[in-house]
Amino acid sequence: MRLKIQKEDLRAIDEHSLKCFPVECCGLLVGERANADLNVEDVISAENIEESATIFEIDAEFVYNAIVEAESRGLALIGIYHSHPNASAHVSGRDAEFLALWPDVAWLIVGATKEKNQRKKGLHLQGW
Ligand SMILES: [Zn+2]
């Protein structure tokens, strides 16, 4: 399984993580499934309604509307991204709980620090 994402989309996620710092940023990845690949078409930044440095939550209606809009274009919700301010891109205990609830989407986690040269990206793909 592979997640295919444009460099400019990764850059947008990186910039989102810095804009929200030290709050966790979050958003949705919309695209299509093609055999074993997830092809990202759009990155949709969302508001972290928890406004927290350690957890994130996206408004349910926002997610629903994004799914409806994606499906109207023949696409699907294929991923969820969020940042870990001042932490590595590991799967936290809470992440693991929510990964289990969304078994068919990829989770992209970005380790966000203000120090550009220390920034680390991580990717976790749940089996689907
Ligand atoms: Zn996390």
PDB file of N, CA and C in Angstrom, residues 28-113:
ATOM      1  N   LEU A  28      -8.036  16.935   6.299  1.00  0.00           N
ATOM      2  CA  LEU A  28      -8.494  15.740   5.591  1.00  0.00           C
ATOM      3  C   LEU A  28      -7.771  15.595   4.257  1.00  0.00           C
ATOM      4  N   LEU A  29      -7.587  14.348   3.849  1.00  0.00           N
ATOM      5  CA  LEU A  29      -7.020  14.052   2.532  1.00  0.00           C
ATOM      6  C   LEU A  29      -8.115  13.407   1.694  1.00  0.00           C
ATOM      7  N   VAL A  30      -8.396  14.031   0.568  1.00  0.00           N
ATOM      8  CA  VAL A  30      -9.434  13.532  -0.325  1.00  0.00           C
ATOM      9  C   VAL A  30      -8.769  13.028  -1.597  1.00  0.00           C
ATOM     10  N   GLY A  31      -9.263  11.921  -2.106  1.00  0.00           N
ATOM     11  CA  GLY A  31      -8.669  11.379  -3.327  1.00  0.00           C
ATOM     12  C   GLY A  31      -9.339  10.095  -3.729  1.00  0.00           C
ATOM     13  N   GLU A  32      -8.530   9.215  -4.328  1.00  0.00           N
ATOM     14  CA  GLU A  32      -9.118   7.952  -4.782  1.00  0.00           C
ATOM     15  C   GLU A  32      -8.233   6.768  -4.433  1.00  0.00           C
ATOM     16  N   ARG A  33      -8.879   5.630  -4.332  1.00  0.00           N
ATOM     17  CA  ARG A  33      -8.173   4.374  -4.127  1.00  0.00           C
ATOM     18  C   ARG A  33      -7.964   3.741  -5.492  1.00  0.00           C
ATOM     19  N   ALA A  34      -6.748   3.340  -5.768  1.00  0.00           N
ATOM     20  CA  ALA A  34      -6.449   2.673  -7.030  1.00  0.00           C
ATOM     21  C   ALA A  34      -5.607   1.452  -6.702  1.00  0.00           C
ATOM     22  N   ASN A  35      -6.231   0.291  -6.743  1.00  0.00           N
ATOM     23  CA  ASN A  35      -5.583  -0.956  -6.344  1.00  0.00           C
ATOM     24  C   ASN A  35      -5.005  -0.798  -4.938  1.00  0.00           C
ATOM     25  N   ALA A  36      -3.681  -0.849  -4.820  1.00  0.00           N
ATOM     26  CA  ALA A  36      -3.081  -0.759  -3.489  1.00  0.00           C
ATOM     27  C   ALA A  36      -2.659   0.663  -3.133  1.00  0.00           C
ATOM     28  N   ASP A  37      -3.011   1.630  -3.976  1.00  0.00           N
ATOM     29  CA  ASP A  37      -2.561   2.998  -3.736  1.00  0.00           C
ATOM     30  C   ASP A  37      -3.686   3.916  -3.289  1.00  0.00           C
ATOM     31  N   LEU A  38      -3.296   4.887  -2.501  1.00  0.00           N
ATOM     32  CA  LEU A  38      -4.200   5.988  -2.162  1.00  0.00           C
ATOM     33  C   LEU A  38      -3.618   7.218  -2.850  1.00  0.00           C
ATOM     34  N   ASN A  39      -4.374   7.783  -3.770  1.00  0.00           N
ATOM     35  CA  ASN A  39      -3.904   8.958  -4.511  1.00  0.00           C
ATOM     36  C   ASN A  39      -4.579  10.209  -3.975  1.00  0.00           C
ATOM     37  N   VAL A  40      -3.773  11.075  -3.381  1.00  0.00           N
ATOM     38  CA  VAL A  40      -4.329  12.291  -2.790  1.00  0.00           C
ATOM     39  C   VAL A  40      -4.576  13.332  -3.886  1.00  0.00           C
ATOM     40  N   GLU A  41      -5.800  13.831  -3.954  1.00  0.00           N
ATOM     41  CA  GLU A  41      -6.151  14.894  -4.900  1.00  0.00           C
ATOM     42  C   GLU A  41      -6.192  16.251  -4.191  1.00  0.00           C
ATOM     43  N   ASP A  42      -6.779  16.278  -3.011  1.00  0.00           N
ATOM     44  CA  ASP A  42      -6.945  17.539  -2.284  1.00  0.00           C
ATOM     45  C   ASP A  42      -6.575  17.395  -0.815  1.00  0.00           C
ATOM     46  N   VAL A  43      -5.938  18.440  -0.303  1.00  0.00           N
ATOM     47  CA  VAL A  43      -5.693  18.545   1.134  1.00  0.00           C
ATOM     48  C   VAL A  43      -6.646  19.616   1.663  1.00  0.00           C
ATOM     49  N   ILE A  44      -7.470  19.237   2.626  1.00  0.00           N
ATOM     50  CA  ILE A  44      -8.459  20.178   3.178  1.00  0.00           C
ATOM     51  C   ILE A  44      -8.090  20.462   4.630  1.00  0.00           C
ATOM     52  N   SER A  45      -7.579  21.670   4.864  1.00  0.00           N
ATOM     53  CA  SER A  45      -7.223  21.993   6.241  1.00  0.00           C
ATOM     54  C   SER A  45      -8.498  22.203   7.052  1.00  0.00           C
ATOM     55  N   ALA A  46      -8.437  21.781   8.307  1.00  0.00           N
ATOM     56  CA  ALA A  46      -9.594  21.890   9.200  1.00  0.00           C
ATOM     57  C   ALA A  46      -9.175  22.624  10.463  1.00  0.00           C
ATOM     58  N   GLU A  47     -10.167  23.013  11.222  1.00  0.00           N
ATOM     59  CA  GLU A  47      -9.898  23.672  12.498  1.00  0.00           C
ATOM     60  C   GLU A  47      -9.837  22.612  13.584  1.00  0.00           C
ATOM     61  N   ASN A  48      -8.826  22.700  14.436  1.00  0.00           N
ATOM     62  CA  ASN A  48      -8.774  21.813  15.604  1.00  0.00           C
ATOM     63  C   ASN A  48      -9.691  22.414  16.669  1.00  0.00           C
ATOM     64  N   ILE A  49     -10.899  21.863  16.802  1.00  0.00           N
ATOM     65  CA  ILE A  49     -11.865  22.478  17.712  1.00  0.00           C
ATOM     66  C   ILE A  49     -11.477  22.303  19.175  1.00  0.00           C
ATOM     67  N   GLU A  50     -10.483  21.436  19.429  1.00  0.00           N
ATOM     68  CA  GLU A  50      -9.972  21.299  20.798  1.00  0.00           C
ATOM     69  C   GLU A  50      -8.948  22.386  21.133  1.00  0.00           C
ATOM     70  N   GLU A  51      -8.377  23.009  20.066  1.00  0.00           N
ATOM     71  CA  GLU A  51      -7.321  24.022  20.247  1.00  0.00           C
ATOM     72  C   GLU A  51      -6.278  23.565  21.250  1.00  0.00           C
ATOM     73  N   SER A  52      -5.820  22.348  21.081  1.00  0.00           N
ATOM     74  CA  SER A  52      -4.910  21.716  22.039  1.00  0.00           C
ATOM     75  C   SER A  52      -3.554  21.433  21.398  1.00  0.00           C
ATOM     76  N   ALA A  53      -2.516  21.381  22.232  1.00  0.00           N
ATOM     77  CA  ALA A  53      -1.180  21.017  21.765  1.00  0.00           C
ATOM     78  C   ALA A  53      -0.980  19.512  21.761  1.00  0.00           C
ATOM     79  N   THR A  54      -1.926  18.775  22.315  1.00  0.00           N
ATOM     80  CA  THR A  54      -1.735  17.323  22.430  1.00  0.00           C
ATOM     81  C   THR A  54      -2.861  16.478  21.833  1.00  0.00           C
ATOM     82  N   ILE A  55      -3.988  17.080  21.539  1.00  0.00           N
ATOM     83  CA  ILE A  55      -5.065  16.321  20.894  1.00  0.00           C
ATOM     84  C   ILE A  55      -5.714  17.175  19.804  1.00  0.00           C
ATOM     85  N   PHE A  56      -6.420  16.502  18.910  1.00  0.00           N
ATOM     86  CA  PHE A  56      -7.169  17.263  17.910  1.00  0.00           C
ATOM     87  C   PHE A  56      -8.542  16.648  17.731  1.00  0.00           C
ATOM     88  N   GLU A  57      -9.453  17.489  17.291  1.00  0.00           N
ATOM     89  CA  GLU A  57     -10.777  17.009  16.924  1.00  0.00           C
ATOM     90  C   GLU A  57     -11.286  17.889  15.801  1.00  0.00           C
ATOM     91  N   ILE A  58     -11.885  17.241  14.790  1.00  0.00           N
ATOM     92  CA  ILE A  58     -12.461  17.964  13.662  1.00  0.00           C
ATOM     93  C   ILE A  58     -13.977  17.895  13.793  1.00  0.00           C
ATOM     94  N   ASP A  59     -14.613  19.031  13.590  1.00  0.00           N
ATOM     95  CA  ASP A  59     -16.069  19.097  13.676  1.00  0.00           C
ATOM     96  C   ASP A  59     -16.706  18.036  12.765  1.00  0.00           C
ATOM     97  N   ALA A  60     -17.643  17.269  13.323  1.00  0.00           N
ATOM     98  CA  ALA A  60     -18.255  16.153  12.591  1.00  0.00           C
ATOM     99  C   ALA A  60     -18.973  16.619  11.329  1.00  0.00           C
ATOM    100  N   GLU A  61     -19.621  17.787  11.408  1.00  0.00           N
ATOM    101  CA  GLU A  61     -20.344  18.283  10.241  1.00  0.00           C
ATOM    102  C   GLU A  61     -19.360  18.664   9.130  1.00  0.00           C
ATOM    103  N   PHE A  62     -18.205  19.193   9.537  1.00  0.00           N
ATOM    104  CA  PHE A  62     -17.159  19.543   8.563  1.00  0.00           C
ATOM    105  C   PHE A  62     -16.704  18.287   7.815  1.00  0.00           C
ATOM    106  N   VAL A  63     -16.488  17.192   8.576  1.00  0.00           N
ATOM    107  CA  VAL A  63     -16.047  15.930   7.967  1.00  0.00           C
ATOM    108  C   VAL A  63     -17.140  15.401   7.033  1.00  0.00           C
ATOM    109  N   TYR A  64     -18.368  15.428   7.513  1.00  0.00           N
ATOM    110  CA  TYR A  64     -19.493  14.931   6.715  1.00  0.00           C
ATOM    111  C   TYR A  64     -19.590  15.700   5.398  1.00  0.00           C
ATOM    112  N   ASN A  65     -19.528  17.030   5.484  1.00  0.00           N
ATOM    113  CA  ASN A  65     -19.643  17.849   4.276  1.00  0.00           C
ATOM    114  C   ASN A  65     -18.495  17.575   3.306  1.00  0.00           C
ATOM    115  N   ALA A  66     -17.302  17.352   3.844  1.00  0.00           N
ATOM    116  CA  ALA A  66     -16.144  17.061   2.994  1.00  0.00           C
ATOM    117  C   ALA A  66     -16.330  15.724   2.277  1.00  0.00           C
ATOM    118  N   ILE A  67     -16.899  14.748   2.991  1.00  0.00           N
ATOM    119  CA  ILE A  67     -17.139  13.431   2.378  1.00  0.00           C
ATOM    120  C   ILE A  67     -18.191  13.547   1.271  1.00  0.00           C
ATOM    121  N   VAL A  68     -19.275  14.276   1.538  1.00  0.00           N
ATOM    122  CA  VAL A  68     -20.343  14.436   0.541  1.00  0.00           C
ATOM    123  C   VAL A  68     -19.792  15.143  -0.698  1.00  0.00           C
ATOM    124  N   GLU A  69     -18.992  16.192  -0.457  1.00  0.00           N
ATOM    125  CA  GLU A  69     -18.427  16.953  -1.567  1.00  0.00           C
ATOM    126  C   GLU A  69     -17.478  16.083  -2.389  1.00  0.00           C
ATOM    127  N   ALA A  70     -16.648  15.284  -1.685  1.00  0.00           N
ATOM    128  CA  ALA A  70     -15.696  14.393  -2.373  1.00  0.00           C
ATOM    129  C   ALA A  70     -16.451  13.369  -3.210  1.00  0.00           C
ATOM    130  N   GLU A  71     -17.499  12.781  -2.622  1.00  0.00           N
ATOM    131  CA  GLU A  71     -18.246  11.739  -3.333  1.00  0.00           C
ATOM    132  C   GLU A  71     -18.961  12.298  -4.557  1.00  0.00           C
ATOM    133  N   SER A  72     -19.349  13.577  -4.495  1.00  0.00           N
ATOM    134  CA  SER A  72     -20.017  14.185  -5.651  1.00  0.00           C
ATOM    135  C   SER A  72     -19.044  14.323  -6.819  1.00  0.00           C
ATOM    136  N   ARG A  73     -17.727  14.254  -6.527  1.00  0.00           N
ATOM    137  CA  ARG A  73     -16.691  14.334  -7.572  1.00  0.00           C
ATOM    138  C   ARG A  73     -16.092  12.971  -7.873  1.00  0.00           C
ATOM    139  N   GLY A  74     -16.724  11.906  -7.321  1.00  0.00           N
ATOM    140  CA  GLY A  74     -16.215  10.558  -7.551  1.00  0.00           C
ATOM    141  C   GLY A  74     -14.993  10.237  -6.719  1.00  0.00           C
ATOM    142  N   LEU A  75     -14.757  11.030  -5.674  1.00  0.00           N
ATOM    143  CA  LEU A  75     -13.596  10.819  -4.806  1.00  0.00           C
ATOM    144  C   LEU A  75     -14.069  10.342  -3.432  1.00  0.00           C
ATOM    145  N   ALA A  76     -13.125  10.165  -2.528  1.00  0.00           N
ATOM    146  CA  ALA A  76     -13.475   9.680  -1.187  1.00  0.00           C
ATOM    147  C   ALA A  76     -12.534  10.296  -0.159  1.00  0.00           C
ATOM    148  N   LEU A  77     -12.940  10.208   1.085  1.00  0.00           N
ATOM    149  CA  LEU A  77     -12.030  10.581   2.174  1.00  0.00           C
ATOM    150  C   LEU A  77     -11.035   9.433   2.323  1.00  0.00           C
ATOM    151  N   ILE A  78      -9.766   9.695   2.051  1.00  0.00           N
ATOM    152  CA  ILE A  78      -8.783   8.618   2.097  1.00  0.00           C
ATOM    153  C   ILE A  78      -7.738   8.826   3.189  1.00  0.00           C
ATOM    154  N   GLY A  79      -7.775   9.982   3.848  1.00  0.00           N
ATOM    155  CA  GLY A  79      -6.770  10.186   4.877  1.00  0.00           C
ATOM    156  C   GLY A  79      -7.115  11.320   5.824  1.00  0.00           C
ATOM    157  N   ILE A  80      -6.489  11.281   6.972  1.00  0.00           N
ATOM    158  CA  ILE A  80      -6.622  12.334   7.979  1.00  0.00           C
ATOM    159  C   ILE A  80      -5.201  12.692   8.410  1.00  0.00           C
ATOM    160  N   TYR A  81      -4.911  13.988   8.476  1.00  0.00           N
ATOM    161  CA  TYR A  81      -3.570  14.372   8.935  1.00  0.00           C
ATOM    162  C   TYR A  81      -3.666  15.225  10.181  1.00  0.00           C
ATOM    163  N   HIS A  82      -2.613  15.196  10.979  1.00  0.00           N
ATOM    164  CA  HIS A  82      -2.503  16.111  12.117  1.00  0.00           C
ATOM    165  C   HIS A  82      -1.040  16.238  12.501  1.00  0.00           C
ATOM    166  N   SER A  83      -0.748  17.243  13.319  1.00  0.00           N
ATOM    167  CA  SER A  83       0.638  17.477  13.719  1.00  0.00           C
ATOM    168  C   SER A  83       0.834  17.166  15.192  1.00  0.00           C
ATOM    169  N   HIS A  84       2.088  16.931  15.534  1.00  0.00           N
ATOM    170  CA  HIS A  84       2.495  16.775  16.932  1.00  0.00           C
ATOM    171  C   HIS A  84       3.480  17.902  17.239  1.00  0.00           C
ATOM    172  N   PRO A  85       2.989  19.028  17.780  1.00  0.00           N
ATOM    173  CA  PRO A  85       3.901  20.140  18.065  1.00  0.00           C
ATOM    174  C   PRO A  85       4.979  19.741  19.086  1.00  0.00           C
ATOM    175  N   ASN A  86       6.226  20.034  18.730  1.00  0.00           N
ATOM    176  CA  ASN A  86       7.354  19.706  19.615  1.00  0.00           C
ATOM    177  C   ASN A  86       7.421  18.234  19.982  1.00  0.00           C
ATOM    178  N   ALA A  87       6.968  17.391  19.088  1.00  0.00           N
ATOM    179  CA  ALA A  87       7.035  15.951  19.337  1.00  0.00           C
ATOM    180  C   ALA A  87       7.259  15.231  18.014  1.00  0.00           C
ATOM    181  N   SER A  88       7.620  13.974  18.114  1.00  0.00           N
ATOM    182  CA  SER A  88       7.878  13.217  16.896  1.00  0.00           C
ATOM    183  C   SER A  88       6.560  12.744  16.285  1.00  0.00           C
ATOM    184  N   ALA A  89       6.668  12.223  15.105  1.00  0.00           N
ATOM    185  CA  ALA A  89       5.482  11.785  14.374  1.00  0.00           C
ATOM    186  C   ALA A  89       5.118  10.344  14.723  1.00  0.00           C
ATOM    187  N   HIS A  90       5.079  10.074  16.013  1.00  0.00           N
ATOM    188  CA  HIS A  90       4.730   8.717  16.453  1.00  0.00           C
ATOM    189  C   HIS A  90       3.205   8.584  16.576  1.00  0.00           C
ATOM    190  N   VAL A  91       2.737   7.366  16.646  1.00  0.00           N
ATOM    191  CA  VAL A  91       1.308   7.119  16.861  1.00  0.00           C
ATOM    192  C   VAL A  91       1.064   7.106  18.367  1.00  0.00           C
ATOM    193  N   SER A  92       0.345   8.106  18.850  1.00  0.00           N
ATOM    194  CA  SER A  92       0.077   8.180  20.282  1.00  0.00           C
ATOM    195  C   SER A  92      -1.010   7.171  20.647  1.00  0.00           C
ATOM    196  N   GLY A  93      -1.204   6.977  21.935  1.00  0.00           N
ATOM    197  CA  GLY A  93      -2.242   6.052  22.385  1.00  0.00           C
ATOM    198  C   GLY A  93      -3.611   6.474  21.879  1.00  0.00           C
ATOM    199  N   ARG A  94      -3.878   7.791  21.954  1.00  0.00           N
ATOM    200  CA  ARG A  94      -5.162   8.302  21.450  1.00  0.00           C
ATOM    201  C   ARG A  94      -5.263   8.123  19.940  1.00  0.00           C
ATOM    202  N   ASP A  95      -4.136   8.360  19.235  1.00  0.00           N
ATOM    203  CA  ASP A  95      -4.146   8.129  17.780  1.00  0.00           C
ATOM    204  C   ASP A  95      -4.539   6.687  17.478  1.00  0.00           C
ATOM    205  N   ALA A  96      -3.949   5.760  18.225  1.00  0.00           N
ATOM    206  CA  ALA A  96      -4.209   4.334  17.978  1.00  0.00           C
ATOM    207  C   ALA A  96      -5.688   4.004  18.160  1.00  0.00           C
ATOM    208  N   GLU A  97      -6.301   4.635  19.165  1.00  0.00           N
ATOM    209  CA  GLU A  97      -7.736   4.409  19.391  1.00  0.00           C
ATOM    210  C   GLU A  97      -8.552   4.860  18.193  1.00  0.00           C
ATOM    211  N   PHE A  98      -8.200   6.059  17.666  1.00  0.00           N
ATOM    212  CA  PHE A  98      -8.988   6.595  16.557  1.00  0.00           C
ATOM    213  C   PHE A  98      -8.652   5.923  15.231  1.00  0.00           C
ATOM    214  N   LEU A  99      -7.402   5.460  15.110  1.00  0.00           N
ATOM    215  CA  LEU A  99      -7.041   4.691  13.916  1.00  0.00           C
ATOM    216  C   LEU A  99      -7.947   3.477  13.791  1.00  0.00           C
ATOM    217  N   ALA A 100      -8.236   2.857  14.935  1.00  0.00           N
ATOM    218  CA  ALA A 100      -9.067   1.657  14.935  1.00  0.00           C
ATOM    219  C   ALA A 100     -10.501   1.974  14.498  1.00  0.00           C
ATOM    220  N   LEU A 101     -10.920   3.236  14.756  1.00  0.00           N
ATOM    221  CA  LEU A 101     -12.280   3.631  14.384  1.00  0.00           C
ATOM    222  C   LEU A 101     -12.388   4.002  12.905  1.00  0.00           C
ATOM    223  N   TRP A 102     -11.246   4.339  12.301  1.00  0.00           N
ATOM    224  CA  TRP A 102     -11.228   4.724  10.877  1.00  0.00           C
ATOM    225  C   TRP A 102     -10.264   3.783  10.157  1.00  0.00           C
ATOM    226  N   PRO A 103     -10.646   2.520  10.029  1.00  0.00           N
ATOM    227  CA  PRO A 103      -9.693   1.515   9.542  1.00  0.00           C
ATOM    228  C   PRO A 103      -9.320   1.633   8.075  1.00  0.00           C
ATOM    229  N   ASP A 104     -10.093   2.378   7.281  1.00  0.00           N
ATOM    230  CA  ASP A 104      -9.781   2.410   5.854  1.00  0.00           C
ATOM    231  C   ASP A 104      -9.237   3.742   5.363  1.00  0.00           C
ATOM    232  N   VAL A 105      -8.778   4.578   6.289  1.00  0.00           N
ATOM    233  CA  VAL A 105      -8.135   5.819   5.860  1.00  0.00           C
ATOM    234  C   VAL A 105      -6.695   5.848   6.366  1.00  0.00           C
ATOM    235  N   ALA A 106      -5.855   6.560   5.603  1.00  0.00           N
ATOM    236  CA  ALA A 106      -4.454   6.726   5.998  1.00  0.00           C
ATOM    237  C   ALA A 106      -4.359   7.828   7.049  1.00  0.00           C
ATOM    238  N   TRP A 107      -3.445   7.666   7.963  1.00  0.00           N
ATOM    239  CA  TRP A 107      -3.177   8.727   8.945  1.00  0.00           C
ATOM    240  C   TRP A 107      -1.795   9.268   8.701  1.00  0.00           C
ATOM    241  N   LEU A 108      -1.742  10.562   8.419  1.00  0.00           N
ATOM    242  CA  LEU A 108      -0.465  11.234   8.186  1.00  0.00           C
ATOM    243  C   LEU A 108      -0.186  12.104   9.404  1.00  0.00           C
ATOM    244  N   ILE A 109       0.929  11.836  10.045  1.00  0.00           N
ATOM    245  CA  ILE A 109       1.287  12.582  11.253  1.00  0.00           C
ATOM    246  C   ILE A 109       2.570  13.359  10.989  1.00  0.00           C
ATOM    247  N   VAL A 110       2.555  14.638  11.326  1.00  0.00           N
ATOM    248  CA  VAL A 110       3.719  15.497  11.117  1.00  0.00           C
ATOM    249  C   VAL A 110       4.258  15.928  12.469  1.00  0.00           C
ATOM    250  N   GLY A 111       5.543  15.721  12.678  1.00  0.00           N
ATOM    251  CA  GLY A 111       6.187  16.244  13.870  1.00  0.00           C
ATOM    252  C   GLY A 111       6.547  17.695  13.609  1.00  0.00           C
ATOM    253  N   ALA A 112       5.957  18.624  14.359  1.00  0.00           N
ATOM    254  CA  ALA A 112       6.140  20.046  14.061  1.00  0.00           C
ATOM    255  C   ALA A 112       7.008  20.725  15.103  1.00  0.00           C
ATOM    256  N   THR A 113       8.088  21.337  14.630  1.00  0.00           N
ATOM    257  CA  THR A 113       8.875  22.197  15.511  1.00  0.00           C
ATOM    258  C   THR A 113       9.129  23.490  14.749  1.00  0.00           C
TER     259      THR A 113
END
